[in-house]
Structures are given as C-alpha cells and as structure tokens.
C-alpha cells in the first residue's frame, strides 16, 4: 500500500509538470484457430459458401445443404448431409467472455441422461466435445396412427466459442461413431463462417438465419403449392 501511494504521488507530480504518463499497453490474448471462423478472420481459401445470414456454410463436393423453413419463410435450422450422416448446425449469441460451451455441455449431458441416453466428454478435433447416444424420432408406425417411437442413436456434439457467438454442431449417423466417416463433415464444420453482427442480443438467443433470394423464391413456390417448407442444395452448393 505505501508503494502504491508513492507511485500515485510521482504520477501526480509528473502530470503537474506537464509530463505525459507512460502509455499502458494491454496485451490482448488471442487464440489461433483453423476454423470455424469469425467473419473478421475468414480465410481467402477459395471455398464457395452459401450465405444464410449468420452462417456461411461451405458448398463441398458430395455434400448436401438443407435448410428448414417455417410457414413465415424464416429459416429455423440448417444441416449438411454426407451419405447417411448429418451435421446439424445452430449458432447463438454468447457473452464476450465466452465459456458458453462449458455450460451447454453440462445441460446436454444431463438432458440425454434424463431421456435414457448417455453423453460423455471426450477430446476431439475442436476441443472438448460430447459423444454417446441421444434419442431421435424413429420411423413412422405402419398403421400411421401412433407417433414414431424414439430410437437411441449415436451422436457427437461439437461446440466452439467465438467472439460473442457460440456455434454448435450435432453429428448423427455413421459419422457419429466412425472417425473415417466423420472426416468430411468435420472438414465442413471447420469451414463454417459465423457472422455475428453488431446488434445487441440476449445470450443464448439464436442468431438470425436467412435464405438467399433464389432459395427464398423456391420455398415460396413450394409453400404456395402446399408442400412443406424446406429446401436442399445439390452437392455443388447452388441455392436453387
């Protein structure tokens, strides 16, 4: 404490004599990444990406992009399919300090356990993730009257904390249990670009997703014809 007082007196004396104080340089802690990317750090890698607003998803050969749209033509989900495996993507507003994935992992594991499934923490290519089983809707019943019975399926949850955003991916299908089959979807997850925007949003609110104009027109035609909302892109990544 005495040293602190002495330092304050010296600083005050310098100011009184017109001598500017030494600038204080704060070291900014930066963590290197190879993806997923914030839009401010997105690489010029030549990968074509489909612009869904808060998410720019890679258009990779042999992979299908699908978006789920509600009757108001609002995008409520996006996924990438490779063979029989799928990567479902969600992006949320997060605190500046990060750490949302730590909280979400605990909640996901608790929820899976309460439903009779099981998820455990493991180390993966994107850091700590969850792997195990979840309950997903099964096939429709033959008589068409009873709701589909939940089926236990292998799953992996990937999570990345970015600058004021949190990206979550859920891998299902063979890729959830076979690292070789997961490689293509992991590559896709790594190539995702997040556009957080500057608008203030409550933590955990989903960032807004939108359709490219051509795809939006396609969905409008489908809904006008009475077909369910939703659209998929061919492997080339076109939105139509």
Tab-separated table of C-alpha atoms in Angstrom:
chain	number	residue	atom	x	y	z
A	1	UNK	CA	0.000	0.000	0.000
A	2	UNK	CA	2.760	2.618	0.810
A	3	UNK	CA	4.383	1.851	-2.545
A	4	UNK	CA	1.079	2.450	-4.266
A	5	UNK	CA	0.695	5.837	-2.600
A	6	UNK	CA	4.246	6.822	-3.544
A	7	UNK	CA	3.637	5.858	-7.133
A	8	UNK	CA	0.453	7.924	-7.219
A	9	UNK	CA	2.338	10.963	-5.897
A	10	UNK	CA	5.009	10.545	-8.575
A	11	UNK	CA	2.364	10.260	-11.286
A	12	UNK	CA	0.613	13.371	-9.992
A	13	UNK	CA	3.911	15.278	-9.847
A	14	UNK	CA	4.668	14.349	-13.442
A	15	UNK	CA	1.236	15.487	-14.576
A	16	UNK	CA	1.672	18.803	-12.733
A	17	UNK	CA	4.930	19.368	-14.632
A	18	UNK	CA	3.242	18.580	-17.937
A	19	UNK	CA	4.996	15.236	-18.465
A	20	UNK	CA	2.585	12.712	-20.006
A	21	UNK	CA	2.406	9.343	-18.259
A	22	UNK	CA	3.803	6.297	-19.985
A	23	UNK	CA	1.141	4.610	-22.105
A	24	UNK	CA	-0.269	1.402	-20.702
A	25	UNK	CA	-0.278	-1.361	-23.265
A	26	UNK	CA	-2.714	-4.166	-22.596
A	27	UNK	CA	-1.750	-7.471	-24.063
A	28	UNK	CA	-4.709	-8.990	-25.905
A	29	UNK	CA	-4.937	-12.721	-25.552
A	30	UNK	CA	-5.577	-14.279	-28.935
A	31	UNK	CA	-6.154	-17.932	-29.643
A	32	UNK	CA	-5.161	-19.285	-33.006
A	33	UNK	CA	-7.766	-21.217	-34.941
A	34	UNK	CA	-8.067	-23.246	-38.083
A	35	UNK	CA	-11.846	-22.906	-38.131
A	36	UNK	CA	-14.744	-22.460	-37.658
A	37	UNK	CA	-14.194	-18.795	-38.405
A	38	UNK	CA	-15.490	-15.435	-37.356
A	39	UNK	CA	-16.239	-13.308	-40.409
A	40	UNK	CA	-13.481	-10.884	-39.372
A	41	UNK	CA	-10.905	-13.685	-39.641
A	42	UNK	CA	-12.384	-15.704	-42.518
A	43	UNK	CA	-9.648	-17.054	-44.789
A	44	UNK	CA	-9.411	-16.486	-48.522
A	45	UNK	CA	-9.390	-20.216	-49.157
A	46	UNK	CA	-11.394	-20.325	-52.370
A	47	UNK	CA	-14.194	-22.355	-50.746
A	48	UNK	CA	-17.638	-21.426	-52.064
A	49	UNK	CA	-20.068	-20.753	-49.230
A	50	UNK	CA	-23.840	-20.428	-49.102
A	51	UNK	CA	-24.857	-17.222	-47.301
A	52	UNK	CA	-27.543	-17.907	-44.696
A	53	UNK	CA	-27.122	-14.654	-42.816
A	54	UNK	CA	-25.449	-15.524	-39.513
A	55	UNK	CA	-23.913	-18.636	-41.084
A	56	UNK	CA	-21.934	-19.065	-44.274
A	57	UNK	CA	-21.804	-22.788	-44.940
A	58	UNK	CA	-19.305	-24.461	-47.274
A	59	UNK	CA	-20.516	-25.961	-50.540
A	60	UNK	CA	-18.376	-29.089	-50.697
A	61	UNK	CA	-18.414	-31.794	-53.340
A	62	UNK	CA	-20.665	-34.733	-52.468
A	63	UNK	CA	-22.371	-32.876	-49.629
A	64	UNK	CA	-25.946	-31.589	-49.496
A	65	UNK	CA	-27.033	-28.492	-47.620
A	66	UNK	CA	-30.549	-28.458	-46.257
A	67	UNK	CA	-32.387	-25.646	-44.519
A	68	UNK	CA	-35.641	-25.950	-42.587
A	69	UNK	CA	-38.113	-23.110	-43.071
A	70	UNK	CA	-41.289	-22.347	-41.128
A	71	UNK	CA	-44.538	-21.082	-42.742
A	72	UNK	CA	-43.304	-17.492	-42.345
A	73	UNK	CA	-40.303	-18.370	-44.545
A	74	UNK	CA	-37.972	-17.993	-41.583
A	75	UNK	CA	-35.004	-20.340	-41.509
A	76	UNK	CA	-35.149	-22.348	-38.297
A	77	UNK	CA	-32.327	-24.797	-38.943
A	78	UNK	CA	-29.513	-25.803	-41.270
A	79	UNK	CA	-27.751	-29.103	-41.811
A	80	UNK	CA	-25.142	-30.705	-44.045
A	81	UNK	CA	-25.547	-34.308	-45.207
A	82	UNK	CA	-22.786	-36.610	-46.363
A	83	UNK	CA	-24.045	-40.067	-47.283
A	84	UNK	CA	-26.078	-41.380	-44.357
A	85	UNK	CA	-24.540	-38.945	-41.886
A	86	UNK	CA	-25.700	-35.454	-40.975
A	87	UNK	CA	-24.258	-32.387	-39.285
A	88	UNK	CA	-26.925	-30.104	-37.796
A	89	UNK	CA	-25.771	-26.560	-37.094
A	90	UNK	CA	-27.005	-23.904	-34.691
A	91	UNK	CA	-25.444	-20.550	-33.787
A	92	UNK	CA	-26.278	-18.407	-30.768
A	93	UNK	CA	-25.425	-15.075	-29.181
A	94	UNK	CA	-22.834	-15.508	-26.431
A	95	UNK	CA	-21.161	-13.377	-23.752
A	96	UNK	CA	-17.965	-11.522	-24.559
A	97	UNK	CA	-16.098	-13.626	-22.024
A	98	UNK	CA	-17.028	-16.843	-23.847
A	99	UNK	CA	-17.414	-20.105	-21.979
A	100	UNK	CA	-20.962	-20.862	-23.105
A	101	UNK	CA	-19.949	-24.275	-24.416
A	102	UNK	CA	-18.912	-25.303	-20.891
A	103	UNK	CA	-22.447	-24.616	-19.670
A	104	UNK	CA	-24.176	-26.173	-22.668
A	105	UNK	CA	-22.196	-29.425	-22.393
A	106	UNK	CA	-23.435	-29.960	-18.853
A	107	UNK	CA	-27.032	-29.300	-19.895
A	108	UNK	CA	-26.879	-31.580	-22.934
A	109	UNK	CA	-25.378	-34.450	-20.928
A	110	UNK	CA	-27.992	-34.033	-18.195
A	111	UNK	CA	-30.821	-33.929	-20.742
A	112	UNK	CA	-29.597	-37.053	-22.535
A	113	UNK	CA	-29.323	-38.922	-19.246
A	114	UNK	CA	-32.858	-37.912	-18.272
A	115	UNK	CA	-34.186	-39.342	-21.532
A	116	UNK	CA	-32.464	-42.683	-21.137
A	117	UNK	CA	-29.496	-41.926	-23.398
A	118	UNK	CA	-25.930	-41.033	-22.463
A	119	UNK	CA	-23.284	-38.460	-23.420
A	120	UNK	CA	-19.755	-38.172	-22.045
A	121	UNK	CA	-16.992	-35.634	-22.501
A	122	UNK	CA	-14.151	-36.588	-24.838
A	123	UNK	CA	-11.385	-34.663	-26.580
A	124	UNK	CA	-11.932	-34.158	-30.284
A	125	UNK	CA	-10.527	-32.094	-33.153
A	126	UNK	CA	-12.299	-28.949	-31.873
A	127	UNK	CA	-11.519	-29.406	-28.208
A	128	UNK	CA	-13.841	-30.922	-25.615
A	129	UNK	CA	-16.978	-32.434	-27.122
A	130	UNK	CA	-19.752	-34.813	-26.141
A	131	UNK	CA	-20.081	-38.302	-27.560
A	132	UNK	CA	-22.520	-41.113	-26.900
A	133	UNK	CA	-26.184	-41.604	-27.705
A	134	UNK	CA	-29.318	-39.482	-27.953
A	135	UNK	CA	-32.972	-40.276	-28.566
A	136	UNK	CA	-34.210	-39.289	-32.024
A	137	UNK	CA	-37.610	-39.809	-33.699
A	138	UNK	CA	-37.810	-43.244	-35.264
A	139	UNK	CA	-39.596	-44.300	-38.455
A	140	UNK	CA	-43.332	-43.758	-38.744
A	141	UNK	CA	-45.529	-46.571	-37.461
A	142	UNK	CA	-47.013	-48.800	-40.197
A	143	UNK	CA	-50.618	-48.023	-39.232
A	144	UNK	CA	-49.926	-44.278	-39.344
A	145	UNK	CA	-51.931	-43.624	-36.174
A	146	UNK	CA	-49.302	-43.873	-33.433
A	147	UNK	CA	-46.481	-41.317	-33.216
A	148	UNK	CA	-42.972	-42.526	-34.134
A	149	UNK	CA	-41.164	-44.178	-31.267
A	150	UNK	CA	-37.897	-42.574	-30.159
A	151	UNK	CA	-34.803	-44.547	-31.128
A	152	UNK	CA	-31.406	-44.380	-29.459
A	153	UNK	CA	-28.782	-43.235	-31.994
A	154	UNK	CA	-25.061	-42.463	-31.764
A	155	UNK	CA	-24.295	-38.750	-31.701
A	156	UNK	CA	-21.482	-36.247	-31.211
A	157	UNK	CA	-21.879	-32.636	-30.142
A	158	UNK	CA	-19.214	-30.165	-31.258
A	159	UNK	CA	-19.005	-26.686	-29.760
A	160	UNK	CA	-16.918	-23.605	-30.466
A	161	UNK	CA	-16.952	-20.304	-28.550
A	162	UNK	CA	-16.279	-17.338	-30.816
A	163	UNK	CA	-16.356	-13.547	-30.413
A	164	UNK	CA	-19.843	-13.057	-28.901
A	165	UNK	CA	-21.142	-16.165	-30.646
A	166	UNK	CA	-21.385	-19.877	-29.941
A	167	UNK	CA	-21.548	-22.485	-32.707
A	168	UNK	CA	-22.905	-25.961	-32.022
A	169	UNK	CA	-22.878	-28.943	-34.324
A	170	UNK	CA	-24.556	-32.309	-33.837
A	171	UNK	CA	-23.222	-35.274	-35.800
A	172	UNK	CA	-25.558	-38.218	-36.299
A	173	UNK	CA	-25.463	-41.318	-38.435
A	174	UNK	CA	-22.370	-43.441	-39.107
A	175	UNK	CA	-20.107	-40.375	-38.737
A	176	UNK	CA	-21.019	-40.160	-35.044
A	177	UNK	CA	-19.243	-43.447	-34.354
A	178	UNK	CA	-16.709	-43.823	-37.185
A	179	UNK	CA	-13.875	-41.263	-37.365
A	180	UNK	CA	-13.224	-42.062	-41.019
A	181	UNK	CA	-16.797	-41.269	-41.991
A	182	UNK	CA	-16.758	-38.169	-39.795
A	183	UNK	CA	-13.803	-36.609	-41.628
A	184	UNK	CA	-15.822	-34.931	-44.401
A	185	UNK	CA	-18.343	-33.357	-42.004
A	186	UNK	CA	-15.577	-32.269	-39.631
A	187	UNK	CA	-13.942	-30.536	-42.595
A	188	UNK	CA	-17.253	-28.815	-43.329
A	189	UNK	CA	-17.645	-27.719	-39.700
A	190	UNK	CA	-14.128	-26.287	-39.781
A	191	UNK	CA	-15.004	-24.251	-42.896
A	192	UNK	CA	-18.110	-22.594	-41.384
A	193	UNK	CA	-18.004	-18.784	-41.129
A	194	UNK	CA	-20.104	-17.034	-38.458
A	195	UNK	CA	-21.426	-13.506	-38.990
A	196	UNK	CA	-22.381	-12.266	-35.521
A	197	UNK	CA	-23.439	-8.741	-36.468
A	198	UNK	CA	-23.410	-5.763	-34.127
A	199	UNK	CA	-26.981	-5.907	-32.790
A	200	UNK	CA	-27.338	-6.485	-29.055
A	201	UNK	CA	-28.960	-9.860	-28.369
A	202	UNK	CA	-29.704	-11.838	-25.207
A	203	UNK	CA	-27.192	-14.579	-24.539
A	204	UNK	CA	-28.355	-17.939	-25.968
A	205	UNK	CA	-30.739	-16.363	-28.475
A	206	UNK	CA	-30.322	-17.976	-31.878
A	207	UNK	CA	-28.669	-15.692	-34.408
A	208	UNK	CA	-30.971	-14.953	-37.359
A	209	UNK	CA	-30.637	-17.140	-40.429
A	210	UNK	CA	-31.923	-16.128	-43.850
A	211	UNK	CA	-32.305	-17.680	-47.276
A	212	UNK	CA	-30.552	-16.465	-50.407
A	213	UNK	CA	-33.124	-14.764	-52.701
A	214	UNK	CA	-33.294	-17.619	-55.212
A	215	UNK	CA	-33.867	-20.208	-52.492
A	216	UNK	CA	-36.453	-17.982	-50.787
A	217	UNK	CA	-38.393	-17.794	-54.051
A	218	UNK	CA	-38.244	-21.584	-54.354
A	219	UNK	CA	-39.612	-22.059	-50.827
A	220	UNK	CA	-42.411	-19.567	-51.522
A	221	UNK	CA	-43.429	-21.580	-54.599
A	222	UNK	CA	-43.355	-24.821	-52.581
A	223	UNK	CA	-45.497	-23.343	-49.837
A	224	UNK	CA	-47.947	-21.906	-52.369
A	225	UNK	CA	-48.294	-25.399	-53.813
A	226	UNK	CA	-48.993	-26.812	-50.366
A	227	UNK	CA	-45.663	-28.596	-49.928
A	228	UNK	CA	-43.774	-28.348	-46.606
A	229	UNK	CA	-41.234	-25.589	-46.234
A	230	UNK	CA	-37.606	-26.522	-46.613
A	231	UNK	CA	-35.052	-26.736	-49.335
A	232	UNK	CA	-31.881	-28.599	-50.113
A	233	UNK	CA	-28.979	-27.652	-52.279
A	234	UNK	CA	-27.214	-30.066	-54.633
A	235	UNK	CA	-23.636	-31.090	-53.887
A	236	UNK	CA	-22.339	-28.214	-55.993
A	237	UNK	CA	-23.786	-25.854	-53.386
A	238	UNK	CA	-26.307	-23.977	-55.532
A	239	UNK	CA	-29.181	-22.476	-53.591
A	240	UNK	CA	-31.831	-23.475	-56.063
